[in-house]
Amino acid sequence: MTFSTSVRTCLGKYVTFSGRASRPEYWWFMLFLILGGIVASILDGVFFNGVVETGEGRFIAESEGPLSGLFSLATLLPALAAGWRRMHDTGRSGLYLLYPLIVIVGI
């Protein structure tokens, strides 16, 4: 599976949590998410200069700009679905993805 095929497959199965995801499909999609996040962060720095106006005449420095936030929000469900399907391919329940969240909430 190629990079573009895996991205199209994962975005096409936007919220499909059933089935399986092969190793190349999952890792090519994760590479897409990392590269997309980097590009969105660079564009945030170029267009917003790391500063966003609050509307009250004040400016705040943000660690994540609006483009980066929109990219993260748009790819959250496909990333979870791809990870869930990858867990099925390895013979595990998709709930294994929630274990780090349980630890974070527990702390």
Short mmCIF file of C-alpha atoms in Angstrom, two decimals, residues 1-30 32 77-79 81-83 85-86:
data_model
loop_
_atom_site.label_atom_id
_atom_site.label_comp_id
_atom_site.label_asym_id
_atom_site.label_seq_id
_atom_site.Cartn_x
_atom_site.Cartn_y
_atom_site.Cartn_z
CA MET A 1 0.00 0.00 0.00
CA THR A 2 1.36 3.40 -0.96
CA PHE A 3 1.23 6.67 0.95
CA SER A 4 -1.60 8.19 -1.07
CA THR A 5 -3.63 4.97 -1.07
CA SER A 6 -3.45 4.65 2.70
CA VAL A 7 -4.43 8.30 3.24
CA ARG A 8 -7.40 7.90 0.88
CA THR A 9 -8.40 4.65 2.59
CA CYS A 10 -8.22 6.05 6.11
CA LEU A 11 -10.05 9.26 5.20
CA GLY A 12 -12.61 7.23 3.24
CA LYS A 13 -13.25 5.10 6.33
CA TYR A 14 -13.68 8.28 8.40
CA VAL A 15 -15.53 6.67 11.32
CA THR A 16 -15.37 2.98 10.43
CA PHE A 17 -14.22 1.23 13.58
CA SER A 18 -14.91 -2.30 12.33
CA GLY A 19 -12.59 -4.30 10.14
CA ARG A 20 -8.83 -4.33 9.97
CA ALA A 21 -6.05 -1.94 9.01
CA SER A 22 -2.79 -3.34 7.68
CA ARG A 23 0.53 -2.21 9.06
CA PRO A 24 1.45 -0.05 6.03
CA GLU A 25 -2.00 1.54 5.96
CA TYR A 26 -1.72 2.57 9.61
CA TRP A 27 1.87 3.82 9.55
CA TRP A 28 1.55 5.73 6.27
CA PHE A 29 -1.52 7.46 7.72
CA MET A 30 0.38 8.30 10.92
CA PHE A 32 0.49 11.88 6.98
CA LEU A 77 -11.78 10.53 14.27
CA PRO A 78 -9.89 9.03 11.29
CA ALA A 79 -6.81 8.58 13.49
CA ALA A 81 -10.63 4.67 13.62
CA ALA A 82 -7.33 3.65 11.96
CA GLY A 83 -5.80 2.81 15.34
CA ARG A 85 -8.81 -1.15 13.10
CA ARG A 86 -5.06 -1.72 13.58
#
